[in-house]
Short mmCIF file of C-alpha atoms and ligand atoms in Angstrom, two decimals:
data_model
loop_
_atom_site.label_atom_id
_atom_site.label_comp_id
_atom_site.label_asym_id
_atom_site.label_seq_id
_atom_site.Cartn_x
_atom_site.Cartn_y
_atom_site.Cartn_z
CA MET A 20 -145.13 116.20 44.25
CA THR A 21 -147.23 117.10 46.44
CA THR A 22 -149.75 114.50 48.24
CA THR A 23 -151.72 116.80 50.54
CA ASN A 24 -153.89 119.61 50.72
CA PHE A 25 -152.50 120.92 53.88
CA PRO A 26 -149.42 123.94 53.43
CA PRO A 27 -146.35 121.66 54.33
CA LEU A 28 -144.97 122.69 58.25
CA VAL A 29 -141.31 122.77 59.67
CA ALA A 30 -141.61 122.87 63.57
CA GLY A 31 -139.89 123.93 65.29
CA ASN A 32 -139.10 121.57 68.02
CA TRP A 33 -136.60 122.82 71.48
CA LYS A 34 -135.92 120.21 73.86
CA MET A 35 -135.13 121.75 76.69
CA ASN A 36 -134.07 124.74 75.52
CA GLY A 37 -134.78 128.02 76.61
CA THR A 38 -135.30 130.80 78.74
CA LEU A 39 -137.05 134.25 78.97
CA ALA A 40 -134.95 135.56 77.07
CA SER A 41 -134.28 133.37 74.27
CA LEU A 42 -138.27 135.03 73.52
CA ALA A 43 -135.92 137.19 70.97
CA GLU A 44 -135.23 134.30 68.67
CA VAL A 45 -138.98 134.64 68.46
CA ASP A 46 -138.59 137.87 67.73
CA ALA A 47 -135.58 137.57 64.85
CA LEU A 48 -137.69 135.37 63.60
CA LYS A 49 -140.74 137.21 63.04
CA GLU A 50 -139.00 140.08 61.31
CA LYS A 51 -137.55 137.49 58.82
CA LEU A 52 -140.56 136.07 58.28
CA ALA A 53 -141.99 139.52 57.41
CA GLY A 54 -142.29 140.25 53.60
CA VAL A 55 -142.22 136.63 53.01
CA ASN A 56 -144.13 134.28 52.25
CA PRO A 57 -142.53 130.70 53.07
CA ALA A 58 -145.07 127.81 51.10
CA CYS A 59 -145.05 125.97 54.12
CA ASP A 60 -146.52 126.36 58.01
CA VAL A 61 -144.14 127.91 60.32
CA MET A 62 -144.15 126.28 64.09
CA ILE A 63 -142.51 126.40 67.16
CA CYS A 64 -142.56 123.78 70.59
CA PRO A 65 -140.69 125.37 72.80
CA PRO A 66 -141.48 124.16 76.55
CA PHE A 67 -144.09 124.69 78.79
CA THR A 68 -142.40 126.80 80.68
CA LEU A 69 -142.62 129.59 77.45
CA LEU A 70 -145.75 128.50 76.39
CA PHE A 71 -147.98 132.05 77.70
CA PRO A 72 -145.38 134.06 76.98
CA MET A 73 -145.22 132.84 73.71
CA GLY A 74 -148.34 132.61 73.02
CA GLU A 75 -148.11 135.84 73.21
CA ARG A 76 -145.18 137.27 71.24
CA LEU A 77 -147.18 135.29 68.32
CA ASN A 78 -150.56 136.61 68.56
CA ASP A 79 -150.00 138.96 65.45
CA SER A 80 -148.02 136.39 63.77
CA SER A 81 -149.30 133.27 61.18
CA ILE A 82 -146.09 131.88 63.33
CA ALA A 83 -147.86 128.72 64.92
CA MET A 84 -146.84 127.20 68.42
CA GLY A 85 -146.60 123.17 69.83
CA ALA A 86 -146.43 121.90 73.08
CA GLN A 87 -143.87 119.15 73.11
CA ASP A 88 -145.91 116.08 75.29
CA CYS A 89 -148.71 115.58 77.69
CA HIS A 90 -150.38 113.55 79.80
CA TRP A 91 -153.35 111.15 78.83
CA GLU A 92 -155.38 112.53 80.99
CA GLU A 93 -157.54 115.25 81.29
CA LYS A 94 -156.28 115.95 85.79
CA GLY A 95 -155.77 114.60 88.27
CA ALA A 96 -153.18 113.10 90.53
CA HIS A 97 -150.05 113.55 88.32
CA THR A 98 -147.55 115.54 89.77
CA GLY A 99 -145.54 117.55 87.39
CA ASP A 100 -147.45 115.72 84.18
CA ILE A 101 -149.52 119.08 82.26
CA ALA A 102 -152.75 116.88 79.98
CA ALA A 103 -153.59 118.66 76.29
CA GLU A 104 -156.78 120.45 78.07
CA MET A 105 -153.36 123.62 79.33
CA ILE A 106 -151.22 123.38 77.20
CA ALA A 107 -155.26 124.21 74.92
CA GLU A 108 -155.25 127.24 77.54
CA THR A 109 -152.13 128.52 76.01
CA GLY A 110 -153.22 129.28 72.65
CA ALA A 111 -151.19 126.09 71.66
CA THR A 112 -152.71 124.43 68.51
CA ALA A 113 -150.36 121.13 68.26
CA VAL A 114 -148.48 118.89 70.32
CA ILE A 115 -145.51 116.29 69.99
CA VAL A 116 -146.45 112.74 71.29
CA GLY A 117 -144.09 110.34 71.43
CA HIS A 118 -140.54 111.83 70.66
CA SER A 119 -137.95 108.66 71.18
CA GLU A 120 -136.32 111.14 73.62
CA ARG A 121 -139.87 110.65 75.27
CA ARG A 122 -139.43 107.36 75.02
CA THR A 123 -136.12 106.48 75.41
CA ASP A 124 -136.15 108.65 79.44
CA HIS A 125 -139.16 108.46 80.41
CA HIS A 126 -139.67 104.52 79.19
CA GLU A 127 -142.73 105.37 76.44
CA THR A 128 -144.34 102.72 74.56
CA ASP A 129 -146.61 102.89 71.72
CA GLU A 130 -149.60 102.16 74.28
CA ILE A 131 -148.95 104.67 76.37
CA VAL A 132 -148.70 107.08 72.73
CA GLN A 133 -151.17 106.87 71.62
CA LYS A 134 -153.76 107.13 74.81
CA LYS A 135 -151.53 110.49 74.77
CA ALA A 136 -152.05 111.56 71.47
CA ALA A 137 -155.52 110.86 72.07
CA ALA A 138 -155.70 113.66 74.39
CA ALA A 139 -154.78 115.78 72.12
CA HIS A 140 -157.78 115.03 69.62
CA ARG A 141 -160.01 115.06 73.14
CA ALA A 142 -158.50 118.62 74.04
CA GLY A 143 -158.58 119.96 70.18
CA LEU A 144 -155.18 120.28 69.22
CA ILE A 145 -153.26 118.43 66.52
CA ALA A 146 -151.36 114.95 67.95
CA ILE A 147 -147.55 115.45 66.21
CA ILE A 148 -146.44 111.85 66.42
CA CYS A 149 -143.33 110.19 66.71
CA ILE A 150 -141.42 107.60 65.17
CA GLY A 151 -138.70 105.87 64.46
CA GLU A 152 -136.07 103.68 64.12
CA THR A 153 -133.20 103.14 65.84
CA ILE A 154 -129.77 101.89 64.09
CA ASP A 155 -129.75 99.02 66.03
CA GLU A 156 -132.96 98.64 63.47
CA ARG A 157 -132.16 99.40 60.34
CA LYS A 158 -128.04 97.93 59.93
CA ALA A 159 -130.51 94.72 61.85
CA GLY A 160 -133.13 95.26 57.87
CA ARG A 161 -135.94 95.73 59.94
CA THR A 162 -136.67 99.33 59.69
CA LEU A 163 -140.25 99.63 57.99
CA ASP A 164 -141.53 96.82 60.19
CA VAL A 165 -140.93 98.74 63.35
CA LEU A 166 -142.60 101.82 61.18
CA SER A 167 -145.43 99.87 60.48
CA THR A 168 -145.74 98.69 64.72
CA GLN A 169 -145.34 101.78 65.37
CA ILE A 170 -148.08 102.87 63.30
CA ALA A 171 -150.06 100.06 64.38
CA GLY A 172 -149.55 100.99 67.69
CA SER A 173 -148.84 104.27 68.64
CA LEU A 174 -152.17 106.08 66.69
CA PRO A 175 -155.58 106.20 69.10
CA GLU A 176 -158.81 105.52 66.63
CA GLY A 177 -160.26 108.86 64.79
CA CYS A 178 -157.19 109.74 63.10
CA ASN A 179 -157.15 111.64 60.81
CA ALA A 180 -155.32 114.40 57.71
CA ALA A 181 -156.21 117.44 60.16
CA ASN A 182 -155.71 116.40 63.70
CA THR A 183 -151.86 114.13 63.41
CA ILE A 184 -148.81 114.16 61.38
CA ILE A 185 -146.15 111.68 61.89
CA ALA A 186 -142.58 112.59 62.87
CA TYR A 187 -140.10 110.14 60.86
CA GLU A 188 -137.04 111.04 63.65
CA PRO A 189 -134.55 108.09 62.93
CA VAL A 190 -133.14 108.16 65.92
CA TRP A 191 -130.04 107.51 64.43
CA ALA A 192 -130.23 110.46 62.80
CA ILE A 193 -131.51 112.90 66.42
CA GLY A 194 -128.92 115.23 67.15
CA THR A 195 -126.15 113.51 65.20
CA GLY A 196 -125.14 115.25 62.00
CA LEU A 197 -125.82 111.69 60.92
CA THR A 198 -129.32 111.86 58.14
CA PRO A 199 -130.26 109.26 55.75
CA THR A 200 -130.25 109.38 52.13
CA PRO A 201 -132.75 110.70 50.24
CA GLU A 202 -133.36 107.43 48.99
CA GLU A 203 -133.70 106.40 52.61
CA VAL A 204 -136.06 108.80 53.76
CA ALA A 205 -138.64 108.46 50.42
CA GLU A 206 -138.80 104.44 51.30
CA ALA A 207 -139.53 105.38 54.94
CA HIS A 208 -142.15 107.96 54.51
CA ALA A 209 -143.64 105.69 51.60
CA HIS A 210 -144.08 102.39 53.91
CA ILE A 211 -145.22 105.80 56.18
CA ARG A 212 -147.40 106.61 53.45
CA LYS A 213 -148.83 102.92 52.98
CA GLU A 214 -149.24 102.34 56.29
CA LEU A 215 -151.73 105.47 57.75
CA ALA A 216 -154.34 104.09 55.30
CA ALA A 217 -155.52 101.58 57.36
CA LYS A 218 -155.91 103.52 60.31
CA VAL A 219 -156.63 107.10 59.14
CA SER A 220 -159.86 106.30 56.21
CA GLY A 221 -158.73 104.82 53.37
CA GLU A 222 -156.17 105.76 50.87
CA GLU A 223 -157.59 109.52 50.17
CA GLU A 224 -157.56 110.93 53.88
CA ALA A 225 -153.86 108.75 53.88
CA ALA A 226 -152.93 110.79 51.11
CA ARG A 227 -153.41 114.39 52.59
CA VAL A 228 -152.32 113.71 56.21
CA ARG A 229 -148.22 115.06 56.03
CA ILE A 230 -145.35 113.25 57.25
CA LEU A 231 -142.50 114.67 58.50
CA TYR A 232 -138.92 114.19 58.82
CA GLY A 233 -136.73 115.16 61.57
CA GLY A 234 -133.14 114.62 62.28
CA SER A 235 -129.91 116.63 61.79
CA VAL A 236 -132.18 119.17 59.56
CA LYS A 237 -129.67 121.91 58.68
CA PRO A 238 -130.06 125.63 56.11
CA ASN A 239 -126.87 122.71 53.92
CA ASN A 240 -129.89 119.61 53.56
CA ALA A 241 -133.24 120.66 54.25
CA LYS A 242 -133.78 122.06 50.64
CA GLU A 243 -132.51 117.80 49.01
CA LEU A 244 -134.56 117.15 51.98
CA MET A 245 -137.55 118.64 51.38
CA ALA A 246 -138.02 117.36 47.91
CA VAL A 247 -137.76 113.99 48.74
CA GLU A 248 -141.55 112.52 47.91
CA ASN A 249 -143.67 112.49 50.94
CA VAL A 250 -142.01 114.71 52.79
CA ASN A 251 -144.14 116.95 53.67
CA GLY A 252 -142.15 119.22 56.37
CA ALA A 253 -139.52 119.84 59.02
CA LEU A 254 -139.39 118.78 62.83
CA VAL A 255 -135.99 120.44 64.12
CA GLY A 256 -134.22 119.94 66.93
CA GLY A 257 -130.98 122.03 67.02
CA ALA A 258 -131.72 124.39 64.91
CA SER A 259 -134.59 125.93 64.72
CA LEU A 260 -132.79 127.42 68.09
CA LYS A 261 -131.99 130.44 66.28
CA ALA A 262 -133.62 132.03 64.02
CA ASP A 263 -131.06 132.47 61.26
CA ASP A 264 -131.41 128.20 61.29
CA PHE A 265 -134.38 128.28 61.47
CA PHE A 266 -134.43 130.52 58.88
CA GLY A 267 -132.32 128.74 56.77
CA ILE A 268 -134.44 125.71 56.97
CA ILE A 269 -137.94 127.51 55.47
CA SER A 270 -136.41 128.76 53.05
CA ALA A 271 -136.07 125.44 51.52
CA TYR A 272 -139.88 126.39 51.35
CA LEU A 273 -139.46 130.13 49.82
P1 13P B 15 -132.44 118.02 65.93
O1 13P B 15 -132.21 118.46 64.18
O2 13P B 15 -131.63 118.10 66.81
O3 13P B 15 -131.27 116.71 65.25
O4 13P B 15 -133.37 116.80 66.92
C1 13P B 15 -134.95 116.19 65.55
C2 13P B 15 -135.45 115.62 66.74
O5 13P B 15 -135.05 115.09 67.09
C3 13P B 15 -136.66 117.19 66.37
O6 13P B 15 -137.74 116.40 67.29
#
């Protein structure tokens, strides 16, 4: 069932992978996409160092580009950080915030994620806000509560279907080859959709927000996962690094 006016999105999160040589994969993906017309948007989120060169490569293509994080301030004394405004200058149209690896590695709280998402909006970027439970939280039956808390805490004022995408990424499914069952994905996504109504202006707008599933999406499971109700695309890690695999996932929408 289509619950959004926006096309689904298949986004590749390259994480801390990719050097200039990796742009060959972008060229390969462009070739594979030429002449086919998937019923989804496609995006790649490379590390900061590749934003400008990748943006140039993608100039003549329909593939969008996003970054993986941003600071919440516009500028200032924050060594090593990147502002959302700097990201916007590269041609990127989106930024991932609140990925579980940042929540873990950099101790990012919902409050920080909320500020980063607000910064993305300030800079005119789509905020791809990641949420998801740990294995302990799932085993304790707390998955839906955790998602509610993260949605309440991580989404800033002013979210709507045009400027915000939610990525449901169960922490235990990331990089493990494990995935929730389609029923578990459906339950989580329906819950997210319901909770969104309080954060965007009501149910109608909430129905239009894209909710991506992420965590061990591969060419061989993409079709089944993308067919789940309320799943409006995928956030793909490892399998986005090679054009063949990423195209295999995009093919769920061919
Ligand atoms: P994998 O696809 O490698 O499991 O990573 C998912 C992810 O974290 C995307 O943001």
